[in-house]
CSV table of C-alpha atoms in Angstrom, one decimal:
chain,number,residue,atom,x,y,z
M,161,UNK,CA,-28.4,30.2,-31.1
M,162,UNK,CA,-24.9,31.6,-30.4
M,163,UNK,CA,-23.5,29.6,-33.2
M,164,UNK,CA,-25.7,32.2,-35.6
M,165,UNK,CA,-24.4,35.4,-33.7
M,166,UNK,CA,-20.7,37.0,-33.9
M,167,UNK,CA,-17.8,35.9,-32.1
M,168,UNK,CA,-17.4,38.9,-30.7
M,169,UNK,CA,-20.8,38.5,-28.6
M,170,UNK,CA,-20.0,34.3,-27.3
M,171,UNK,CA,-16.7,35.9,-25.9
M,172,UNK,CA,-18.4,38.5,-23.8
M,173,UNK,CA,-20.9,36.8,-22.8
M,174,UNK,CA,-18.3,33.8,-21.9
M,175,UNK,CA,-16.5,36.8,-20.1
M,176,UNK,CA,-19.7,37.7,-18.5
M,177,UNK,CA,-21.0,37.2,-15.1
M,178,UNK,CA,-24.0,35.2,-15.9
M,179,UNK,CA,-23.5,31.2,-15.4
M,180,UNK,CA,-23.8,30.4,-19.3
M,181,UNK,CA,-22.5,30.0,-21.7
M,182,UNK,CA,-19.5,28.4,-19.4
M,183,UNK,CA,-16.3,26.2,-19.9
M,184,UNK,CA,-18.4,23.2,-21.1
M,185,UNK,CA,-19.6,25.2,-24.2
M,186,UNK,CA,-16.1,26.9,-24.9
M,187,UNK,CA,-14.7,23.6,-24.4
M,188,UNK,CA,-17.2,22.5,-27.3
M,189,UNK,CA,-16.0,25.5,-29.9
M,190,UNK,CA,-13.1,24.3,-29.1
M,191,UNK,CA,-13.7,20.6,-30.2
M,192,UNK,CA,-15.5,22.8,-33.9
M,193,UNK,CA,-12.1,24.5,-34.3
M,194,UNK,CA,-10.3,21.6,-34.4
M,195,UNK,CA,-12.4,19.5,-36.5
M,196,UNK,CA,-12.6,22.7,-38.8
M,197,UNK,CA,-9.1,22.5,-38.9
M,198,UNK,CA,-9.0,19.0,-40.0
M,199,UNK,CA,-11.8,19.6,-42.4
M,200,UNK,CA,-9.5,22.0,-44.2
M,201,UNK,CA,-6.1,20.1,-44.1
M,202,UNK,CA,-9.1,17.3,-45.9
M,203,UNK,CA,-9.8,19.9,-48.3
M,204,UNK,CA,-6.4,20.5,-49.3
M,205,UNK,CA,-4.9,17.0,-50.1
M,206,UNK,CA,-7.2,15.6,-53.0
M,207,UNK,CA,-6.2,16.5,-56.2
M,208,UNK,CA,-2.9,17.8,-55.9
M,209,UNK,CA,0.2,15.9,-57.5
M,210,UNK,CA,1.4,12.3,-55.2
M,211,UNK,CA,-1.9,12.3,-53.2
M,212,UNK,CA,-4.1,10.4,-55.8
M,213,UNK,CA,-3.9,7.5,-54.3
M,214,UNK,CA,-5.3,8.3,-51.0
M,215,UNK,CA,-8.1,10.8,-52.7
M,216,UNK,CA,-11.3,8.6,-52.1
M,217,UNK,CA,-10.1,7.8,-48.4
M,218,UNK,CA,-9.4,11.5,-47.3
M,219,UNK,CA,-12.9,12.3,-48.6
M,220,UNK,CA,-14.5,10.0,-46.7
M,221,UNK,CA,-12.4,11.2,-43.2
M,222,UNK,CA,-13.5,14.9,-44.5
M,223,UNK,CA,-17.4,13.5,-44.0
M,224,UNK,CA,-16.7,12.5,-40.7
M,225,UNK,CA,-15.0,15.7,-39.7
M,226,UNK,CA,-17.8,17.6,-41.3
M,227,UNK,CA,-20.4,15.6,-39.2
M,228,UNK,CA,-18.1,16.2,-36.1
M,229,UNK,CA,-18.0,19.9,-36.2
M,230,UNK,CA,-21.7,20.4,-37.0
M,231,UNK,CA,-22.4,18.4,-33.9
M,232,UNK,CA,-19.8,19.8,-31.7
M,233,UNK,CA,-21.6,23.0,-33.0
M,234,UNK,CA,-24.9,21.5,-32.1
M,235,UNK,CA,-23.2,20.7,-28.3
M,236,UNK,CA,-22.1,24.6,-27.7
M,237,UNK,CA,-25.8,25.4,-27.6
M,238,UNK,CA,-26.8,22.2,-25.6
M,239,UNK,CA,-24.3,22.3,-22.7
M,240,UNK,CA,-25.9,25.7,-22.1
M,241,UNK,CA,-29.4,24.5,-22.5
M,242,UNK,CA,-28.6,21.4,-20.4
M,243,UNK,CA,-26.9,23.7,-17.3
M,244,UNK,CA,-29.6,26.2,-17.2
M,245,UNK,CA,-31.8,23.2,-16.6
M,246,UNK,CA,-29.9,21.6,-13.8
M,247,UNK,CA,-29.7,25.1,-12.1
M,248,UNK,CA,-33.6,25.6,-12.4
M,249,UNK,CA,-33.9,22.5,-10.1
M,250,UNK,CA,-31.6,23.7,-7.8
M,251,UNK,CA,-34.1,25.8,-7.6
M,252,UNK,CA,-37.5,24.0,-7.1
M,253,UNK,CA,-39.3,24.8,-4.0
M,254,UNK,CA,-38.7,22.9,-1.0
M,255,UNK,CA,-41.0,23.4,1.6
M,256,UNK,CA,-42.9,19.9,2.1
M,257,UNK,CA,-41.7,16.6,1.6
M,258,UNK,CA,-43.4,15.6,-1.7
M,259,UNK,CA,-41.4,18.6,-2.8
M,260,UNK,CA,-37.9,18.2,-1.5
M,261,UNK,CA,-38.4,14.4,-2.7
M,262,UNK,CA,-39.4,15.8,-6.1
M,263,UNK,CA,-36.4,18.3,-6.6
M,264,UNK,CA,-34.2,15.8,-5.4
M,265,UNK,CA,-35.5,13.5,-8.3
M,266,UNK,CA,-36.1,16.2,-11.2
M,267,UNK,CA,-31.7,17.5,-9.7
M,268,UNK,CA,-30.6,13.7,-10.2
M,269,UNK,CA,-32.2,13.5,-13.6
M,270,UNK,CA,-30.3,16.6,-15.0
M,271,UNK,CA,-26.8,15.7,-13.4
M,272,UNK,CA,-27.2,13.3,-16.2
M,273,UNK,CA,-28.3,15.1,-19.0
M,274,UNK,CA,-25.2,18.1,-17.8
M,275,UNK,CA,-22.7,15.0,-17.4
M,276,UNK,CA,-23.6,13.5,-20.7
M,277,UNK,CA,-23.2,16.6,-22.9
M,278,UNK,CA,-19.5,17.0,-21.9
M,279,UNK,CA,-18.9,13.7,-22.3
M,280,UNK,CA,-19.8,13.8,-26.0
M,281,UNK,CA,-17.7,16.6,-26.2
M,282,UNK,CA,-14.6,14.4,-25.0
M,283,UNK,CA,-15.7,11.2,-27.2
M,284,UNK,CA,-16.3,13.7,-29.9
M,285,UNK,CA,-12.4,14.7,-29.4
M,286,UNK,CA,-11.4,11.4,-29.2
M,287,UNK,CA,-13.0,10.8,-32.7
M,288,UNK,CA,-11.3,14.0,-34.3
M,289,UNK,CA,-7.3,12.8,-32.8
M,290,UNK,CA,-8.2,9.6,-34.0
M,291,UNK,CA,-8.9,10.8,-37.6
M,292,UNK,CA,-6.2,13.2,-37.4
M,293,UNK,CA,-3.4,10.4,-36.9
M,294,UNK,CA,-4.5,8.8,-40.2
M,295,UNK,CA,-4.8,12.8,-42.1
M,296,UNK,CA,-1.0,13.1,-40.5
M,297,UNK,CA,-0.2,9.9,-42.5
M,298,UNK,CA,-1.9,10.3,-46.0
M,299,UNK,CA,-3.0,14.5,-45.7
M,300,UNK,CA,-0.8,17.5,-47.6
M,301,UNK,CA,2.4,17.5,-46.1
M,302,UNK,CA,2.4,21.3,-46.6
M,303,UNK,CA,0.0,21.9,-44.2
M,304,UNK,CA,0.5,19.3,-41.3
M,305,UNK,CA,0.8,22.1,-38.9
M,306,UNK,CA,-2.9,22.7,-39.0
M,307,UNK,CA,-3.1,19.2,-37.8
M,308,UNK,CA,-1.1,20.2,-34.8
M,309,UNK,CA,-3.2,22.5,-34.1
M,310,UNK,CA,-6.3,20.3,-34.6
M,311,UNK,CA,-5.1,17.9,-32.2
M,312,UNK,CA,-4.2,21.1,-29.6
M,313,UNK,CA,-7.9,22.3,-29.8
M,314,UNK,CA,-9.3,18.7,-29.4
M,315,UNK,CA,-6.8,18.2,-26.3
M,316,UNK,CA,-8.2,21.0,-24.9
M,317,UNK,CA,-11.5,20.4,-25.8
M,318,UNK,CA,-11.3,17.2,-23.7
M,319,UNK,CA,-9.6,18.5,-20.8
M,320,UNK,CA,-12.3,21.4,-20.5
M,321,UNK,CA,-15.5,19.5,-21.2
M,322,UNK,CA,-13.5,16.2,-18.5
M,323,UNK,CA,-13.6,18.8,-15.9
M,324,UNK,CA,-17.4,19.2,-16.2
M,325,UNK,CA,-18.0,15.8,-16.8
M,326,UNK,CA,-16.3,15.5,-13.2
M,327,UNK,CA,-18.4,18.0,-11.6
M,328,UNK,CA,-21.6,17.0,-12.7
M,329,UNK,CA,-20.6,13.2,-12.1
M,330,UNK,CA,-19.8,14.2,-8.3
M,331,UNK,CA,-23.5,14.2,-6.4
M,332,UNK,CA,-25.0,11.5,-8.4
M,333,UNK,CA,-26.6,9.4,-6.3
M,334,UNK,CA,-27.4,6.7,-9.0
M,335,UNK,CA,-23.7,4.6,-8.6
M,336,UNK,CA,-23.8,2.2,-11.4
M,337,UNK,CA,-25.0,5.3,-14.2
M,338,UNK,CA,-21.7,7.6,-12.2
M,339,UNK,CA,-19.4,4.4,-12.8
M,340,UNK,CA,-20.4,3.9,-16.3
M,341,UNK,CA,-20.2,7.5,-17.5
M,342,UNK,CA,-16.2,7.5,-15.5
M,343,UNK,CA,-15.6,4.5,-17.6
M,344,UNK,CA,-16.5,6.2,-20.5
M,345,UNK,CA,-15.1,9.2,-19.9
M,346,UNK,CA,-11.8,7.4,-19.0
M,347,UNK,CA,-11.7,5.8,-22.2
M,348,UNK,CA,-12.1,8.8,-24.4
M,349,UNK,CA,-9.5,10.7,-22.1
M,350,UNK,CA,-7.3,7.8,-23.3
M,351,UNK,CA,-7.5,7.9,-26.8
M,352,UNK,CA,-7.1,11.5,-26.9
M,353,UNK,CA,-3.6,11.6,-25.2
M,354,UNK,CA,-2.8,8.3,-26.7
M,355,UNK,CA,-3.7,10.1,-30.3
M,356,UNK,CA,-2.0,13.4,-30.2
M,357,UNK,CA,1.0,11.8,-28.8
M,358,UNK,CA,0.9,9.6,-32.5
M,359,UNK,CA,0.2,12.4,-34.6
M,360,UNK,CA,2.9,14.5,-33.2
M,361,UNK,CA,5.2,11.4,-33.9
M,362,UNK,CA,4.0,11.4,-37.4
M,363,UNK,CA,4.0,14.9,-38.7
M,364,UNK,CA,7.7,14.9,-36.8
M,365,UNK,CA,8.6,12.1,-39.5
M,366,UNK,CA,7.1,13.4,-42.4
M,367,UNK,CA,7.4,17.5,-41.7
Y,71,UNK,CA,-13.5,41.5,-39.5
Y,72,UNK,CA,-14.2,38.3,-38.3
Y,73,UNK,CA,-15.0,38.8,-34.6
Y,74,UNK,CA,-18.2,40.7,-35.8
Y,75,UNK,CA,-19.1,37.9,-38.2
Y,76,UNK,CA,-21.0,34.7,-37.0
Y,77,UNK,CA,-18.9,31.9,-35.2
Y,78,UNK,CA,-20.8,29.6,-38.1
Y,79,UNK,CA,-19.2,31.8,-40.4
Y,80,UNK,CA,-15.5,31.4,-38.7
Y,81,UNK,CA,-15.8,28.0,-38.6
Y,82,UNK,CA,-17.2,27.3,-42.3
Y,83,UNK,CA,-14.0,29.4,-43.2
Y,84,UNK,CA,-11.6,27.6,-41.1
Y,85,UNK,CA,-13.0,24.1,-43.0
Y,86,UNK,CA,-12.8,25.8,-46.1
Y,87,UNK,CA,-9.2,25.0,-48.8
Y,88,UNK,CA,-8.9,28.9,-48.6
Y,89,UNK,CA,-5.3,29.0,-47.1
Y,90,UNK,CA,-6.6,31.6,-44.1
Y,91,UNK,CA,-8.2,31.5,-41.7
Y,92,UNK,CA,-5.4,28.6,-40.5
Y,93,UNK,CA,-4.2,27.1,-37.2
Y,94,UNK,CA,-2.6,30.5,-36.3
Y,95,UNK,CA,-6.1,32.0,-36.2
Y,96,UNK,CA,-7.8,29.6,-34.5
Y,97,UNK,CA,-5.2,29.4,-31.8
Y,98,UNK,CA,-5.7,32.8,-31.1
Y,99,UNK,CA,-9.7,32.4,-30.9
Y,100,UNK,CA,-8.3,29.6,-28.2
Y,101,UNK,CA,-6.5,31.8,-26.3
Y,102,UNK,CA,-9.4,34.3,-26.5
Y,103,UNK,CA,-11.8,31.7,-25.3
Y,104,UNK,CA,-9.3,31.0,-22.2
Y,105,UNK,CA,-9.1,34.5,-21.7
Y,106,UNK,CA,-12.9,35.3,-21.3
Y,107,UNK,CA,-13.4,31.7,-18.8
Y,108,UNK,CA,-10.5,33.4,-16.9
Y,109,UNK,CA,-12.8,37.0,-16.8
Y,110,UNK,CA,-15.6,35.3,-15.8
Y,111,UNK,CA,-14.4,33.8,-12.7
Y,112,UNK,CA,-13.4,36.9,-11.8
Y,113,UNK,CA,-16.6,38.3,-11.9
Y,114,UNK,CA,-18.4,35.8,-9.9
Y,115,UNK,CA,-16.0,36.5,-7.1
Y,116,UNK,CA,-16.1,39.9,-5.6
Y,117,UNK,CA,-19.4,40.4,-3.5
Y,118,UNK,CA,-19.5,36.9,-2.8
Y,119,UNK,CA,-18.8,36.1,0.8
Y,120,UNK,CA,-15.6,35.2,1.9
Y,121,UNK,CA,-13.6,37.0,-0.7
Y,122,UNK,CA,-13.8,40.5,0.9
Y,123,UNK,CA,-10.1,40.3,1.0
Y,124,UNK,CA,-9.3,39.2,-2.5
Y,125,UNK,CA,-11.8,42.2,-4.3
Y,126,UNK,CA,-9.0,44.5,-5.2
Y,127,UNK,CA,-7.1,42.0,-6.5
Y,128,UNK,CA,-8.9,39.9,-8.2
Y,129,UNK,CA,-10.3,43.3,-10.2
Y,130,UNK,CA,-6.8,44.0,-11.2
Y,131,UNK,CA,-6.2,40.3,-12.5
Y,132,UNK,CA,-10.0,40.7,-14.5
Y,133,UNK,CA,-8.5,44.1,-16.2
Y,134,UNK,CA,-5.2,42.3,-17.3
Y,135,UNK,CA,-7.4,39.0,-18.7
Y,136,UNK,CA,-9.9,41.5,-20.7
Y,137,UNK,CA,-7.1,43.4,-21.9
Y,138,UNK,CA,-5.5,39.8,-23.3
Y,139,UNK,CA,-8.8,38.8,-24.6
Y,140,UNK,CA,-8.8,41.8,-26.9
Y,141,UNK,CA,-5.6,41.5,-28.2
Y,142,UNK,CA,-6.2,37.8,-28.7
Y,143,UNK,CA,-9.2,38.9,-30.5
Y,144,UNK,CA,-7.1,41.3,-32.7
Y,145,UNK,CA,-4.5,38.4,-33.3
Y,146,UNK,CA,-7.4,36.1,-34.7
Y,147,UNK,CA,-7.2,38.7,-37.7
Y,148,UNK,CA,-3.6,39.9,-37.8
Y,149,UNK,CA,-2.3,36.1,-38.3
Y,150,UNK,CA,-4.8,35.4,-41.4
Y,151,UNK,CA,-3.0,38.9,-42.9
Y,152,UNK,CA,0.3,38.2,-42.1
Y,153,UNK,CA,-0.1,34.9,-43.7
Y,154,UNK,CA,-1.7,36.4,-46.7
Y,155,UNK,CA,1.1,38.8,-46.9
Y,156,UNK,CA,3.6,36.6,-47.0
Y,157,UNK,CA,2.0,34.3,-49.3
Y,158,UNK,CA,1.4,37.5,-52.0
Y,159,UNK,CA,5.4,37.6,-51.6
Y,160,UNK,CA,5.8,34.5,-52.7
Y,161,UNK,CA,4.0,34.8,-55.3
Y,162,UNK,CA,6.1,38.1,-56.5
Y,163,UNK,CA,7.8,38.1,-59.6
Y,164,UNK,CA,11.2,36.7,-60.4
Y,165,UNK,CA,12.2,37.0,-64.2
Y,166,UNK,CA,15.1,39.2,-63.5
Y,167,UNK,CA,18.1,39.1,-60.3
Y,168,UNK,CA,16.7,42.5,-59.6
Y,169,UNK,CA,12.9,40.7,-59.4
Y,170,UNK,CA,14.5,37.4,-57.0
Y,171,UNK,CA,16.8,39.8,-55.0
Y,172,UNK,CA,13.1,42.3,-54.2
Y,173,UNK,CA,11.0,39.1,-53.8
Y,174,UNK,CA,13.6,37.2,-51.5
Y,175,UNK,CA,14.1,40.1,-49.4
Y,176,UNK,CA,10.1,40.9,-49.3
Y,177,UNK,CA,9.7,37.1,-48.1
Y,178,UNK,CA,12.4,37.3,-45.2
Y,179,UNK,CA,10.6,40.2,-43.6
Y,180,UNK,CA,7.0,38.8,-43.9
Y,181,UNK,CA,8.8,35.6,-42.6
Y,182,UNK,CA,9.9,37.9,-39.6
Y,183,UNK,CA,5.9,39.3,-39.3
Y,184,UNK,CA,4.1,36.4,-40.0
Y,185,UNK,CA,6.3,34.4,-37.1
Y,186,UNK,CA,5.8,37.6,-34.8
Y,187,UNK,CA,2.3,37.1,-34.6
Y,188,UNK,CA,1.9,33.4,-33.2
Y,189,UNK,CA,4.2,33.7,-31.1
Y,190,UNK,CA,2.8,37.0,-29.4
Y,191,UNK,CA,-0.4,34.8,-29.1
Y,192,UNK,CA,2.2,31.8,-26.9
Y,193,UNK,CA,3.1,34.5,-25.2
Y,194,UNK,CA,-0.5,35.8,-23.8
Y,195,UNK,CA,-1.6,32.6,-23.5
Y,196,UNK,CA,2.1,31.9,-21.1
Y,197,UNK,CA,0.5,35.7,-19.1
Y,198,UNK,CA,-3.4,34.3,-19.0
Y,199,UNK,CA,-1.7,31.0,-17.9
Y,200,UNK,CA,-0.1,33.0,-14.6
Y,201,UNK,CA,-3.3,35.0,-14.0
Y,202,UNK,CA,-5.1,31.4,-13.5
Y,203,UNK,CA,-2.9,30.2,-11.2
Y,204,UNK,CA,-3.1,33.8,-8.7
Y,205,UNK,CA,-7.5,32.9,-9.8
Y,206,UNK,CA,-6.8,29.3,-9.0
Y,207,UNK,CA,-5.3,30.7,-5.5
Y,208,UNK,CA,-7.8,33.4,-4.6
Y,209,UNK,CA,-11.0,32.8,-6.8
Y,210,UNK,CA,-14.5,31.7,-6.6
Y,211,UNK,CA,-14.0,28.1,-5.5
Y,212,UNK,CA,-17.5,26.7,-7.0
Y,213,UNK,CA,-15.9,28.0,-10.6
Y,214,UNK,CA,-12.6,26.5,-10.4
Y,215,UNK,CA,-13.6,23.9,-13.3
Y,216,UNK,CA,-13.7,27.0,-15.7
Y,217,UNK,CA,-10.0,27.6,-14.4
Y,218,UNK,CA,-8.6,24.3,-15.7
Y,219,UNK,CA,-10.8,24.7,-18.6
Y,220,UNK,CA,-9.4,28.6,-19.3
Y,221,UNK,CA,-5.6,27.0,-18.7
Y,222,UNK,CA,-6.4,24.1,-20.7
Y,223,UNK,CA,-7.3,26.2,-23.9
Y,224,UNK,CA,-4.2,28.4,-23.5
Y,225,UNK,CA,-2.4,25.4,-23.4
Y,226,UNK,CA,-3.9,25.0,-26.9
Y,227,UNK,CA,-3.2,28.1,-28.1
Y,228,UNK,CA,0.4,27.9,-27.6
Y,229,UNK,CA,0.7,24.3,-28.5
Y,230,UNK,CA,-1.0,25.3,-32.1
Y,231,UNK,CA,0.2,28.6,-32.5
Y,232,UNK,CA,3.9,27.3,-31.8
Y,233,UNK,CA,4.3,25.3,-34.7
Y,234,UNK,CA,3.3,28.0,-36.8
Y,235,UNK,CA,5.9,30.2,-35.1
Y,236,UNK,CA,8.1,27.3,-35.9
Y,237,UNK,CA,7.2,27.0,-39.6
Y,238,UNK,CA,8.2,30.6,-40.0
Y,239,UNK,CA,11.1,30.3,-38.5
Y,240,UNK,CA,12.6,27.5,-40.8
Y,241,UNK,CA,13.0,29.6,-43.7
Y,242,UNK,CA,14.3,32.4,-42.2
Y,243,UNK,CA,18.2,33.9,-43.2
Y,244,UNK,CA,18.8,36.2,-40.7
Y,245,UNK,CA,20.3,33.8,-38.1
Y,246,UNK,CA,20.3,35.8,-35.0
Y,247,UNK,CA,17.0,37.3,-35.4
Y,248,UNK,CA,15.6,33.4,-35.4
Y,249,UNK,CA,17.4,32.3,-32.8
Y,250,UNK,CA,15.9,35.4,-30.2
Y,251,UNK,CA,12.4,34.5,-31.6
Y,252,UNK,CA,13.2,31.1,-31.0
Y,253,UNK,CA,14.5,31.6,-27.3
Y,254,UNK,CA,11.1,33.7,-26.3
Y,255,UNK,CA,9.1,30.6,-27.5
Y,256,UNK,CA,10.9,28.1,-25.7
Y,257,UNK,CA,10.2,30.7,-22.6
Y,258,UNK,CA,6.7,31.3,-23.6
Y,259,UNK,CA,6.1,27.4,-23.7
Y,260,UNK,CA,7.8,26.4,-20.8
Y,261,UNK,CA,5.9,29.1,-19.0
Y,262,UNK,CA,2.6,27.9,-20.1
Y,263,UNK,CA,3.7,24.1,-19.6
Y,264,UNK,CA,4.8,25.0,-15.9
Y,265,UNK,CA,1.6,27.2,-15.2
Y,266,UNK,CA,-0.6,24.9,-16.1
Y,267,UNK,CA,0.4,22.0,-14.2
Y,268,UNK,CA,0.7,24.7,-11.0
Y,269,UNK,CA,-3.2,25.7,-11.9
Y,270,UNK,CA,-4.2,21.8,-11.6
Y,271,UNK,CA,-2.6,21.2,-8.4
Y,272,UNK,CA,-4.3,24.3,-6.4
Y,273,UNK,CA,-7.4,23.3,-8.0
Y,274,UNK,CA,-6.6,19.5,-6.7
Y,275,UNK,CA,-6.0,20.9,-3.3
Y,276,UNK,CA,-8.9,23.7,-3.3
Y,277,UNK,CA,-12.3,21.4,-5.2
């Protein structure tokens, strides 16, 4: 589990030639950092003078980043579990028939399970900019620059993991599932742009 | 050091209401992160066929991204002491003028350090930005994805690591020395802004 070893070692092994761990897993740190980030500006608002009011709200927001980053987390480890599966059938013999029709089978099944990883990544960002824009509105006014930078890492965090989404989506054979994951993934894209744009209008009123 | 500690240990930090590690951090674990996608293009390049031409180059853009991933790395833990500097100044004594007239002058020159370090990371990610688009141009064309999602985390970097330049910068006295730190963000950004929309349209035109 990278998650459990140093920074220092995910970065060169990112860096690395090997395939994994690859843009769909930085992409997910990326979505962690930014909930993280929202987590703390959470942290920061209860209890201190003028924010009673909205105590018992940001608390519950801070459970949903929480549960956010310990699945974004979860999705580092599981775009590079999901890859290394789609590139083993790449590799399946293909000498007979029954075996070409196989790998073609066993390649089509893992396109899905390496497009729908990403994708969680980008709804998961869509999630985190949407609970940002209500933290830019109620959350500690002193710190509303970490909420910036939330919303940067989630932006990214979609535009990496959209890219793979694409990829993955591209020699599905199965139309109806490739049209349903682009609507999807559409969607989320959305809300993410949508959402930072309103935050930024937000903490530029209240910074 | 956090780069040799656990990225679960980063990121329960980051969530934490301990003031540091911040955005200014975590933007530069962005641009890290973008740094080591941009590496590992380069390394699945060379040897491959087709890119004869390119190997020289392409070695001399992989030393100048590891070189930018290390400093990125070092600017993960310079930003959360600069910050803590400059909030111990702020919390210096100020019973007598001789007290203020120490403690104001101690704050305007951690101001000057603590804005010096975000926007040194803006500026690496504005250089990793420009080494994509030469990767976008001449790399590995079945990696490309990990280009837009290298570009797409510098683009975080900056974004985040900008307004904390910018929060810095607010308090600051000394006029003229704001105004030049000022001028290389609005260089740094519009460099990254520019690159990154450069990267997408090469990959648009390459994948």
């Amino acid at each position: 589990m990278y998650i459990e070893e140093s920074i220092q070692h995910y970065l060169d092994e990112l860096a690395s030639a090997q395939p994994t761990p690859g843009g769909g897993s930085a992409s997910a740190l990326s979505g962690a950092l930014g909930a993280a980030l929202a987590s703390m500006v959470c942290r920061l608002t209860p209890g201190k003078a003028g924010y009673e009011e909205v105590q018992s709200e940001i608390e519950q927001i801070w459970e949903q980043t929480e549960r956010l980053r310990a699945r974004f987390a979860q999705l580092l480890q599981e775009d590079i579990a999901a890859y290394g599966q789609l590139a083993a059938a790449y590799r399946m013999p293909r000498g007979t028939d029954e075996e070409r029709s196989e790998r073609a089978a066993t390649i089509q099944q893992r396109l899905a399970a390496a497009a729908r990883v990403p994708l969680e990544v980008v709804e998961g960002a869509a999630t985190i900019t949407s609970l940002c824009r209500r933290i830019a509105e109620i959350g500690n006014v002193n710190v509303l620059s970490d909420i910036l930078a939330s919303t940067a890492l989630e932006r990214a965090a979609a535009e990496g993991a959209a890219a793979m989404v694409r990829i993955n989506l591209r020699p599905m054979k199965n139309a109806q599932l490739a049209a349903e994951l682009e609507e999807r993934l559409a969607n989320a894209w959305q809300s993410v742009e949508q959402g930072r744009l309103e935050v930024a209008a937000i903490v530029g009123r209240r910074a």
